[in-house]
Short mmCIF file of C-alpha atoms in Angstrom, two decimals:
data_model
loop_
_atom_site.label_atom_id
_atom_site.label_comp_id
_atom_site.label_asym_id
_atom_site.label_seq_id
_atom_site.Cartn_x
_atom_site.Cartn_y
_atom_site.Cartn_z
CA UNK A 157 7.61 9.62 -25.13
CA UNK A 158 6.53 11.86 -22.28
CA UNK A 159 9.62 11.05 -20.21
CA UNK A 160 11.95 12.53 -22.85
CA UNK A 161 14.12 15.45 -21.79
CA UNK A 162 13.97 18.63 -23.81
CA UNK A 163 17.10 17.86 -25.80
CA UNK A 164 15.75 14.45 -26.83
CA UNK A 165 12.26 15.58 -27.79
CA UNK A 166 11.14 15.24 -31.35
CA UNK A 167 10.03 18.49 -32.97
CA UNK A 168 7.13 18.46 -35.46
CA UNK A 169 6.18 21.27 -37.80
CA UNK A 170 2.38 21.18 -38.29
CA UNK A 171 1.23 23.01 -41.41
CA UNK A 172 -2.52 23.27 -42.19
CA UNK A 173 -4.17 24.62 -45.30
CA UNK A 174 -5.16 28.17 -44.22
CA UNK A 175 -8.91 27.46 -44.11
CA UNK A 176 -11.01 27.12 -40.95
CA UNK A 177 -11.88 23.42 -41.12
CA UNK A 178 -8.35 22.40 -42.07
CA UNK A 179 -6.85 24.46 -39.24
CA UNK A 180 -9.26 22.89 -36.74
CA UNK A 181 -8.35 19.35 -37.73
CA UNK A 182 -4.60 19.98 -37.82
CA UNK A 183 -4.65 21.66 -34.40
CA UNK A 184 -6.32 18.59 -32.90
CA UNK A 185 -3.64 16.36 -34.42
CA UNK A 186 -0.92 18.71 -33.19
CA UNK A 187 -2.34 18.61 -29.65
CA UNK A 188 -2.31 14.81 -29.70
CA UNK A 189 1.31 14.73 -30.88
CA UNK A 190 2.24 17.19 -28.16
CA UNK A 191 0.47 15.08 -25.56
CA UNK A 192 2.52 12.13 -26.80
CA UNK A 193 5.73 14.05 -26.13
CA UNK A 194 6.46 16.10 -29.25
CA UNK A 195 7.62 19.68 -29.36
CA UNK A 196 5.19 21.41 -31.75
CA UNK A 197 5.54 24.41 -34.02
CA UNK A 198 2.13 25.17 -35.54
CA UNK A 199 2.47 27.29 -38.67
CA UNK A 200 -0.35 29.64 -39.69
CA UNK A 201 -0.33 32.29 -42.37
CA UNK A 202 0.18 35.84 -41.10
CA UNK A 203 -3.35 36.74 -42.21
CA UNK A 204 -5.01 33.87 -40.34
CA UNK A 205 -2.87 34.40 -37.27
CA UNK A 206 -4.26 37.93 -37.03
CA UNK A 207 -7.80 36.63 -37.54
CA UNK A 208 -7.25 34.14 -34.73
CA UNK A 209 -5.99 36.90 -32.45
CA UNK A 210 -9.13 38.90 -33.17
CA UNK A 211 -11.45 35.92 -32.62
CA UNK A 212 -9.97 34.06 -29.66
CA UNK A 213 -7.61 36.58 -28.07
CA UNK A 214 -3.86 36.56 -27.64
CA UNK A 215 -3.99 34.26 -24.61
CA UNK A 216 -5.25 31.36 -26.72
CA UNK A 217 -2.25 31.71 -29.04
CA UNK A 218 0.46 32.24 -26.45
CA UNK A 219 1.05 28.52 -26.60
CA UNK A 220 3.30 26.63 -24.23
CA UNK A 221 7.09 26.43 -23.98
CA UNK A 222 6.95 23.36 -26.22
CA UNK A 223 3.90 24.25 -28.33
CA UNK A 224 4.42 27.44 -30.29
CA UNK A 225 2.58 29.29 -33.04
CA UNK A 226 4.65 30.72 -35.89
CA UNK A 227 3.67 32.40 -39.15
CA UNK A 228 4.65 32.59 -42.79
CA UNK A 229 3.26 34.99 -45.44
CA UNK A 230 0.64 33.66 -47.85
CA UNK A 231 1.88 35.84 -50.72
CA UNK A 232 -1.40 37.72 -51.16
CA UNK A 233 -1.89 41.51 -50.93
CA UNK A 234 -3.28 42.85 -47.66
CA UNK A 235 -7.05 42.52 -47.27
CA UNK A 236 -9.83 43.04 -44.74
CA UNK A 237 -9.00 40.91 -41.72
CA UNK A 238 -12.70 40.39 -40.98
CA UNK A 239 -13.51 38.63 -44.25
CA UNK A 240 -12.67 35.26 -45.73
CA UNK A 241 -9.95 35.42 -48.38
CA UNK A 242 -10.69 34.49 -51.97
CA UNK A 243 -10.08 30.74 -51.88
CA UNK A 244 -8.85 30.31 -55.45
CA UNK A 245 -6.37 33.15 -55.10
CA UNK A 246 -5.23 31.77 -51.75
CA UNK A 247 -4.65 28.25 -53.07
CA UNK A 248 -2.70 29.52 -56.05
CA UNK A 249 -0.59 31.85 -53.93
CA UNK A 250 0.42 29.34 -51.26
CA UNK A 251 1.37 26.75 -53.87
CA UNK A 252 3.71 29.29 -55.51
CA UNK A 253 4.97 31.35 -52.60
CA UNK A 254 5.14 29.40 -49.35
CA UNK A 255 7.97 26.88 -49.84
CA UNK A 256 10.83 29.34 -49.34
CA UNK A 257 9.28 31.02 -46.25
CA UNK A 258 8.67 27.57 -44.73
CA UNK A 259 12.27 26.46 -45.27
CA UNK A 260 13.52 29.79 -43.91
CA UNK A 261 11.34 29.42 -40.82
CA UNK A 262 12.62 25.91 -40.13
CA UNK A 263 16.23 27.01 -40.65
CA UNK A 264 15.70 29.87 -38.23
CA UNK A 265 14.16 27.55 -35.64
CA UNK A 266 17.10 25.18 -35.95
CA UNK A 267 19.78 27.87 -35.85
CA UNK A 268 18.47 30.48 -33.44
CA UNK A 269 16.29 28.58 -31.00
CA UNK A 270 17.06 26.53 -27.92
CA UNK A 271 14.22 24.21 -28.92
CA UNK A 272 14.92 20.73 -30.31
CA UNK A 273 15.82 20.64 -34.00
CA UNK A 274 12.89 20.13 -36.33
CA UNK A 275 12.68 16.38 -36.91
CA UNK A 276 9.54 15.97 -39.06
CA UNK A 277 6.86 17.86 -40.96
CA UNK A 278 3.15 17.02 -40.82
CA UNK A 279 1.43 18.91 -43.63
CA UNK A 280 -2.09 19.15 -45.02
CA UNK A 281 -2.33 17.22 -48.28
CA UNK A 282 -3.03 20.48 -50.12
CA UNK A 283 0.25 21.99 -48.87
CA UNK A 284 2.30 19.32 -50.59
CA UNK A 285 5.10 21.84 -51.19
CA UNK A 286 6.04 20.97 -47.61
CA UNK A 287 7.26 17.59 -48.90
CA UNK A 288 9.90 19.48 -50.89
CA UNK A 289 10.97 21.12 -47.65
CA UNK A 290 11.19 17.79 -45.79
CA UNK A 291 13.21 16.28 -48.65
CA UNK A 292 15.60 19.23 -48.67
CA UNK A 293 16.05 18.97 -44.89
CA UNK A 294 16.34 15.18 -44.89
CA UNK A 295 13.50 14.61 -42.41
CA UNK A 296 10.22 12.65 -42.64
CA UNK A 297 7.38 14.41 -44.40
CA UNK A 298 3.94 13.12 -43.47
CA UNK A 299 0.77 14.12 -45.31
CA UNK A 300 -2.44 14.67 -43.33
CA UNK A 301 -5.64 14.05 -45.30
CA UNK A 302 -8.50 15.96 -43.59
CA UNK A 303 -11.12 14.70 -46.08
CA UNK A 304 -12.66 11.32 -46.84
CA UNK A 305 -10.32 8.78 -48.49
CA UNK A 306 -13.06 8.40 -51.13
CA UNK A 307 -11.94 11.78 -52.47
CA UNK A 308 -8.34 10.59 -52.74
CA UNK A 309 -9.50 7.40 -54.47
CA UNK A 310 -11.45 9.45 -57.02
CA UNK A 311 -8.43 11.53 -57.98
CA UNK A 312 -6.18 8.46 -58.11
CA UNK A 313 -8.54 7.00 -60.72
CA UNK A 314 -9.29 10.23 -62.59
CA UNK A 315 -7.86 9.00 -65.89
CA UNK A 316 -9.93 5.81 -65.69
CA UNK A 317 -13.09 7.90 -65.34
CA UNK A 318 -12.12 9.97 -68.38
CA UNK A 319 -11.24 6.88 -70.43
CA UNK A 320 -14.62 5.32 -69.58
CA UNK A 321 -16.44 8.44 -70.75
CA UNK A 322 -17.80 9.17 -67.28
CA UNK A 323 -16.05 12.53 -67.22
CA UNK A 324 -16.46 14.03 -70.71
CA UNK A 325 -13.58 16.31 -71.77
CA UNK A 326 -14.70 19.89 -71.33
CA UNK A 327 -13.86 20.79 -74.95
CA UNK A 328 -15.87 17.95 -76.51
CA UNK A 329 -19.58 17.41 -76.94
CA UNK A 330 -21.13 15.48 -74.07
CA UNK A 331 -21.86 11.89 -75.16
CA UNK A 332 -25.53 11.19 -75.81
CA UNK A 333 -25.66 8.50 -73.14
CA UNK A 334 -24.17 10.70 -70.39
CA UNK A 335 -26.31 12.00 -67.52
CA UNK A 336 -25.52 13.47 -64.05
CA UNK A 337 -27.01 10.52 -62.15
CA UNK A 338 -24.91 8.02 -64.09
CA UNK A 339 -23.46 5.53 -61.57
CA UNK A 340 -19.70 5.25 -61.13
CA UNK A 341 -18.55 1.68 -60.54
CA UNK A 342 -14.92 1.77 -61.68
CA UNK A 343 -13.25 3.24 -58.58
CA UNK A 344 -12.11 0.31 -56.41
CA UNK A 345 -13.53 0.55 -52.91
CA UNK A 346 -15.93 3.41 -53.73
CA UNK A 347 -19.53 2.25 -54.05
CA UNK A 348 -22.68 3.68 -55.58
CA UNK A 349 -21.62 7.24 -56.23
CA UNK A 350 -22.84 9.20 -59.24
CA UNK A 351 -21.10 11.49 -61.69
CA UNK A 352 -22.75 14.48 -60.01
CA UNK A 353 -21.15 13.49 -56.68
CA UNK A 354 -17.72 14.44 -58.03
CA UNK A 355 -16.46 18.00 -57.83
CA UNK A 356 -17.86 20.18 -60.62
CA UNK A 357 -14.30 20.82 -61.82
CA UNK A 358 -13.27 17.16 -61.69
CA UNK A 359 -11.37 16.07 -64.80
CA UNK A 360 -11.18 19.55 -66.33
CA UNK A 361 -7.50 20.03 -67.13
CA UNK A 362 -8.13 23.74 -67.71
CA UNK A 363 -9.56 24.26 -64.22
CA UNK A 364 -7.24 25.46 -61.46
CA UNK A 365 -9.09 23.67 -58.64
CA UNK A 366 -8.93 20.33 -60.45
CA UNK A 367 -5.24 20.70 -61.25
CA UNK A 368 -4.45 21.85 -57.71
CA UNK A 369 -6.32 18.92 -56.15
CA UNK A 370 -5.01 16.37 -58.66
CA UNK A 371 -1.42 17.47 -58.08
CA UNK A 372 -1.83 17.46 -54.29
CA UNK A 373 -3.25 13.93 -54.24
CA UNK A 374 -0.61 12.49 -56.56
CA UNK A 375 2.27 14.24 -54.80
CA UNK A 376 1.15 12.52 -51.60
CA UNK A 377 2.88 9.43 -52.98
CA UNK A 378 6.20 11.11 -52.08
CA UNK A 379 5.30 11.27 -48.38
CA UNK A 380 6.85 9.09 -45.70
CA UNK A 381 3.31 8.23 -44.60
CA UNK A 382 -0.27 9.48 -44.86
CA UNK A 383 -2.47 10.18 -41.85
CA UNK A 384 -6.16 9.98 -42.74
CA UNK A 385 -8.86 11.63 -40.67
CA UNK A 386 -11.28 8.72 -40.53
CA UNK A 387 -11.67 5.38 -38.75
CA UNK A 388 -11.40 1.89 -40.16
CA UNK A 389 -14.97 0.74 -39.56
CA UNK A 390 -16.42 3.73 -41.40
CA UNK A 391 -14.53 3.39 -44.69
CA UNK A 392 -12.84 -0.02 -44.70
CA UNK A 393 -13.54 -0.80 -48.37
CA UNK A 394 -11.91 2.27 -49.85
CA UNK A 395 -9.04 2.14 -47.36
CA UNK A 396 -8.24 -1.43 -48.38
CA UNK A 397 -8.41 -0.45 -52.05
CA UNK A 398 -6.03 2.53 -51.91
CA UNK A 399 -3.44 1.15 -49.49
CA UNK A 400 -1.41 -0.63 -52.23
CA UNK A 401 -1.23 2.61 -54.23
CA UNK A 402 0.17 4.88 -51.52
CA UNK A 403 2.77 5.18 -48.77
CA UNK A 404 1.82 3.64 -45.40
CA UNK A 405 -1.65 4.81 -44.31
CA UNK A 406 -2.61 5.47 -40.69
CA UNK A 407 -6.27 6.14 -39.94
CA UNK A 408 -6.45 8.46 -36.94
CA UNK A 409 -9.96 9.68 -36.31
CA UNK A 410 -12.28 11.07 -35.41
CA UNK A 411 -9.78 13.52 -33.92
CA UNK A 412 -12.72 15.10 -32.10
CA UNK A 413 -12.90 11.98 -29.92
CA UNK A 414 -9.19 11.19 -29.71
CA UNK A 415 -8.67 14.70 -28.36
CA UNK A 416 -10.91 13.78 -25.44
CA UNK A 417 -8.18 11.42 -24.23
CA UNK A 418 -6.22 14.52 -23.22
CA UNK A 419 -7.23 15.35 -19.61
CA UNK A 420 -9.27 18.53 -19.17
CA UNK A 421 -6.67 19.74 -16.70
CA UNK A 422 -3.99 19.75 -19.39
CA UNK A 423 -2.72 23.13 -20.59
CA UNK A 424 -3.49 22.19 -24.20
CA UNK A 425 -7.21 22.67 -23.67
CA UNK A 426 -6.76 26.46 -23.78
CA UNK A 427 -5.41 26.40 -27.36
CA UNK A 428 -8.15 27.29 -29.85
CA UNK A 429 -8.35 27.79 -33.60
CA UNK A 430 -11.58 29.54 -34.61
CA UNK A 431 -11.19 32.34 -37.13
CA UNK A 432 -14.62 33.66 -36.12
CA UNK A 433 -15.65 34.68 -32.62
CA UNK A 434 -17.82 32.02 -30.98
CA UNK A 435 -21.23 32.81 -29.51
CA UNK A 436 -21.52 31.05 -26.15
CA UNK A 437 -25.02 32.43 -25.49
CA UNK A 438 -26.52 29.72 -27.66
CA UNK A 439 -26.09 27.23 -24.82
CA UNK A 440 -28.40 29.20 -22.53
CA UNK A 441 -31.03 29.01 -25.27
CA UNK A 442 -30.43 25.29 -25.93
CA UNK A 443 -30.70 24.50 -22.21
CA UNK A 444 -34.33 25.64 -22.32
CA UNK A 445 -35.27 23.25 -25.13
CA UNK A 446 -36.56 19.68 -24.87
CA UNK A 447 -34.27 16.76 -25.75
CA UNK A 448 -33.92 16.03 -29.49
CA UNK A 449 -36.17 18.97 -30.41
CA UNK A 450 -33.83 21.50 -32.05
CA UNK A 451 -32.68 21.68 -35.67
CA UNK A 452 -29.08 22.92 -35.84
CA UNK A 453 -28.21 24.68 -39.12
CA UNK A 454 -24.66 25.44 -40.19
CA UNK A 455 -23.24 25.48 -43.72
CA UNK A 456 -19.61 25.80 -42.65
CA UNK A 457 -16.97 28.48 -42.94
CA UNK A 458 -16.78 28.96 -46.72
CA UNK A 459 -20.18 28.03 -48.24
CA UNK A 460 -22.00 31.02 -49.73
CA UNK A 461 -25.70 31.42 -50.52
CA UNK A 462 -27.67 33.69 -52.78
CA UNK A 463 -30.06 36.09 -51.07
CA UNK A 464 -33.00 34.02 -52.34
CA UNK A 465 -31.54 30.78 -50.98
CA UNK A 466 -31.15 32.42 -47.58
CA UNK A 467 -34.80 33.48 -47.64
CA UNK A 468 -36.03 30.03 -48.74
CA UNK A 469 -34.10 28.33 -45.94
CA UNK A 470 -35.43 30.91 -43.48
CA UNK A 471 -39.11 30.38 -44.26
CA UNK A 472 -38.68 26.62 -44.50
CA UNK A 473 -37.28 26.60 -40.97
CA UNK A 474 -40.05 28.83 -39.65
CA UNK A 475 -42.78 26.75 -41.26
CA UNK A 476 -41.46 23.41 -39.95
CA UNK A 477 -42.58 24.50 -36.44
CA UNK A 478 -39.48 23.02 -34.79
CA UNK A 479 -37.07 25.23 -32.81
CA UNK A 480 -33.81 25.88 -34.64
CA UNK A 481 -30.34 27.29 -34.04
CA UNK A 482 -29.00 28.77 -37.29
CA UNK A 483 -25.41 29.89 -37.80
CA UNK A 484 -25.32 32.76 -40.30
CA UNK A 485 -21.84 34.13 -40.97
CA UNK A 486 -21.65 37.84 -41.91
CA UNK A 487 -20.25 36.86 -45.34
CA UNK A 488 -22.56 33.91 -46.07
CA UNK A 489 -24.50 35.77 -48.80
CA UNK A 490 -22.67 36.34 -52.08
CA UNK A 491 -21.58 39.95 -52.41
CA UNK A 492 -23.72 41.43 -49.65
CA UNK A 493 -24.53 41.37 -45.96
CA UNK A 494 -26.76 38.54 -44.79
CA UNK A 495 -30.00 40.34 -43.88
CA UNK A 496 -33.19 38.43 -43.18
CA UNK A 497 -36.64 39.98 -43.79
CA UNK A 498 -38.05 41.88 -40.76
CA UNK A 499 -41.14 39.66 -40.72
CA UNK A 500 -38.88 36.61 -40.39
CA UNK A 501 -37.22 38.10 -37.31
CA UNK A 502 -40.65 38.61 -35.77
CA UNK A 503 -41.72 35.04 -36.57
CA UNK A 504 -38.72 33.41 -34.89
CA UNK A 505 -38.92 35.37 -31.65
CA UNK A 506 -39.87 32.32 -29.60
CA UNK A 507 -38.75 29.42 -31.79
CA UNK A 508 -35.41 30.24 -33.39
CA UNK A 509 -31.98 31.65 -32.60
CA UNK A 510 -29.50 33.19 -35.05
CA UNK A 511 -25.78 33.01 -34.25
CA UNK A 512 -22.77 34.39 -36.10
CA UNK A 513 -20.65 31.36 -35.18
CA UNK A 514 -20.70 28.77 -32.43
CA UNK A 515 -18.64 25.86 -31.04
CA UNK A 516 -20.11 23.16 -33.26
CA UNK A 517 -18.83 20.05 -31.49
CA UNK A 518 -20.35 21.16 -28.20
CA UNK A 519 -23.59 22.21 -29.88
CA UNK A 520 -24.03 18.86 -31.61
CA UNK A 521 -23.31 17.14 -28.32
CA UNK A 522 -26.10 19.05 -26.55
CA UNK A 523 -29.09 16.90 -25.60
CA UNK A 524 -31.55 19.30 -27.27
CA UNK A 525 -30.20 18.77 -30.80
CA UNK A 526 -32.36 16.46 -32.89
CA UNK A 527 -31.16 17.15 -36.44
CA UNK A 528 -28.35 18.89 -38.32
CA UNK A 529 -28.93 20.78 -41.59
CA UNK A 530 -25.41 20.76 -43.02
CA UNK A 531 -23.27 21.30 -46.13
CA UNK A 532 -21.60 17.94 -45.41
CA UNK A 533 -18.04 19.18 -45.10
CA UNK A 534 -15.85 16.37 -43.77
CA UNK A 535 -15.31 17.92 -40.33
CA UNK A 536 -19.05 18.48 -39.96
CA UNK A 537 -19.73 14.92 -41.12
CA UNK A 538 -17.43 13.52 -38.45
CA UNK A 539 -18.85 15.94 -35.87
CA UNK A 540 -22.35 14.60 -36.45
CA UNK A 541 -21.18 10.97 -36.40
CA UNK A 542 -19.40 11.57 -33.09
CA UNK A 543 -22.61 12.99 -31.63
CA UNK A 544 -25.10 10.54 -33.15
CA UNK A 545 -27.17 13.29 -34.81
CA UNK A 546 -28.98 12.57 -38.13
CA UNK A 547 -28.65 15.07 -40.96
CA UNK A 548 -30.33 16.90 -43.79
CA UNK A 549 -27.56 17.41 -46.32
CA UNK A 550 -27.23 20.32 -48.74
CA UNK A 551 -23.78 19.81 -50.29
CA UNK A 552 -22.26 22.91 -51.85
CA UNK A 553 -18.96 22.06 -53.56
CA UNK A 554 -15.72 20.10 -53.51
CA UNK A 555 -15.80 16.88 -51.51
CA UNK A 556 -19.21 17.62 -49.98
CA UNK A 557 -21.37 15.72 -52.53
CA UNK A 558 -19.41 12.49 -51.94
CA UNK A 559 -19.64 12.97 -48.17
CA UNK A 560 -23.37 13.57 -48.53
CA UNK A 561 -23.87 10.49 -50.70
CA UNK A 562 -22.10 8.26 -48.20
CA UNK A 563 -23.91 9.79 -45.21
CA UNK A 564 -27.36 9.41 -46.75
CA UNK A 565 -26.99 6.31 -48.94
CA UNK A 566 -24.35 4.12 -47.27
CA UNK A 567 -24.33 5.07 -43.61
CA UNK A 568 -28.07 5.74 -43.45
CA UNK A 569 -27.86 8.80 -41.22
CA UNK A 570 -29.70 11.41 -43.27
CA UNK A 571 -31.56 12.81 -46.25
CA UNK A 572 -30.22 14.86 -49.14
CA UNK A 573 -31.72 18.13 -50.38
CA UNK A 574 -31.70 19.33 -53.99
CA UNK A 575 -29.47 22.26 -54.91
CA UNK A 576 -32.60 24.20 -55.89
CA UNK A 577 -33.67 25.38 -52.43
CA UNK A 578 -37.43 25.66 -51.88
CA UNK A 579 -39.03 26.47 -48.53
CA UNK A 580 -41.58 23.67 -48.95
CA UNK A 581 -38.78 21.14 -49.40
CA UNK A 582 -36.87 22.46 -46.38
CA UNK A 583 -39.99 22.24 -44.24
CA UNK A 584 -40.87 18.77 -45.52
CA UNK A 585 -37.43 17.26 -44.94
CA UNK A 586 -37.17 18.70 -41.44
CA UNK A 587 -40.59 17.32 -40.53
CA UNK A 588 -39.76 13.93 -42.03
CA UNK A 589 -36.47 13.65 -40.17
CA UNK A 590 -37.85 14.90 -36.86
CA UNK A 591 -41.28 13.24 -36.88
CA UNK A 592 -41.42 10.11 -39.06
CA UNK A 593 -40.44 6.48 -38.52
CA UNK A 594 -37.87 6.93 -41.29
CA UNK A 595 -36.28 9.72 -39.28
CA UNK A 596 -36.23 7.53 -36.18
CA UNK A 597 -34.37 4.82 -38.10
CA UNK A 598 -31.80 7.38 -39.20
CA UNK A 599 -31.34 8.46 -35.59
CA UNK A 600 -30.76 4.83 -34.65
CA UNK A 601 -28.14 4.45 -37.39
CA UNK A 602 -26.47 7.67 -36.29
CA UNK A 603 -26.22 6.31 -32.75
CA UNK A 604 -24.72 3.06 -34.07
CA UNK A 605 -22.01 4.99 -35.92
CA UNK A 606 -21.42 7.12 -32.84
CA UNK A 607 -20.74 3.95 -30.84
CA UNK A 608 -18.36 2.68 -33.53
CA UNK A 609 -16.48 6.00 -33.64
CA UNK A 610 -16.07 6.02 -29.87
CA UNK A 611 -14.82 2.43 -29.88
CA UNK A 612 -12.16 3.27 -32.47
CA UNK A 613 -10.70 6.03 -30.29
CA UNK A 614 -10.65 4.19 -26.97
CA UNK A 615 -7.70 2.13 -25.73
CA UNK A 616 -7.58 -0.92 -27.97
CA UNK A 617 -9.39 0.84 -30.83
CA UNK A 618 -7.91 1.13 -34.32
CA UNK A 619 -7.39 4.90 -34.31
CA UNK A 620 -6.02 4.90 -30.78
CA UNK A 621 -3.46 2.28 -31.81
CA UNK A 622 -2.62 3.97 -35.13
CA UNK A 623 -1.63 7.20 -33.40
CA UNK A 624 1.03 5.33 -31.46
CA UNK A 625 2.06 3.37 -34.57
CA UNK A 626 2.68 6.40 -36.78
CA UNK A 627 4.75 7.99 -34.03
CA UNK A 628 6.84 4.86 -33.48
CA UNK A 629 7.19 3.85 -37.13
CA UNK A 630 7.52 7.21 -38.89
CA UNK A 631 7.67 10.38 -36.81
CA UNK A 632 9.95 9.42 -33.91
#
């Protein structure tokens, strides 16, 4: 591929869902395609492009002659560039308003540019309107699934769950024998999850999030292929179960590790995608800590806490007596600025560090990190697997409860915390993970999964091979 001349290069449009974790994953995939010889146009919303400019600077978005950043409007009114957009409003708007701007952008690229004609679209599964664009243009449309395939399997079998009474219709009285911990055993390939591990909106036909997700998953069947951000050894059962139901599936992950196959000297390494400015000072602090001694705390880019939850986490971390690095976004508390009590600030002077945002992959790879208190978003789950760090999981919403269940119950790499946050529980779980024999066994399991993830992304590994296969069989 890399010997192609400019006129023969294939040109991929890469379209992420305009949320931080989805942009991160898609950019990694786009870099890999570029490294394999593709011309790339990476499409952000105008709002997020401006946020990226503010966070990483214009130099990081200048791109390369054959890797360019373009924008389309998201259809929402103007809002504060320093805050996260309302997710529900954003999802509804892009599903209604982004198809025409995307087609217009591609037409403009084909008509007015000296670049190769657009030859394929790689779109986040939640931007399935892009499949309409690929069909209209007569080019392959590939869906990228940046979440666990267990989530896709759940939505593919939604009606079965309703028919079995596991998901009671929202307008009917809950059956007497129903309870949140009720096991779900009717989704092929998905083991030992509970009703409460599904999204809170799952099965509610009156709920926008359910309808949006259900439609996105089922419209994936129209794609030329589906790229899944996982690796075969991690989720073989569910992958085998859903393959007959879908277009060709290519497991290409963890992208965090595949990206490391791109030499550090390559120009792609300068391209970044954080919507929040990263704090590099945390590494000076981590360098002073003993190996495996620090608890890293990060609940992702969209999770929100109540003020009381923030305080309970704070005192639990102080009382555990282990050093901690805690990422607290400015908008992490619902409806107000995240302000910790003055006495807490005094207590952590020598044992804790607060950061607004930090480069998570590098932090988890630091030798001082011994545990990760996480919301169990899929990117964070793969980050911790890649680094061999055990977790304390506090899932918030969406796919996070399923990720948490698999991490703690199936993969054996962590412990789950109740939604009702209490400082005593936070302290106890941290101590148990960092100090007990049970915690040591979880560290050992985390290191085993790290080895497996690395093997999948090396030459001869399943994900390494699948990247070449999807290019040869679908995209090229």
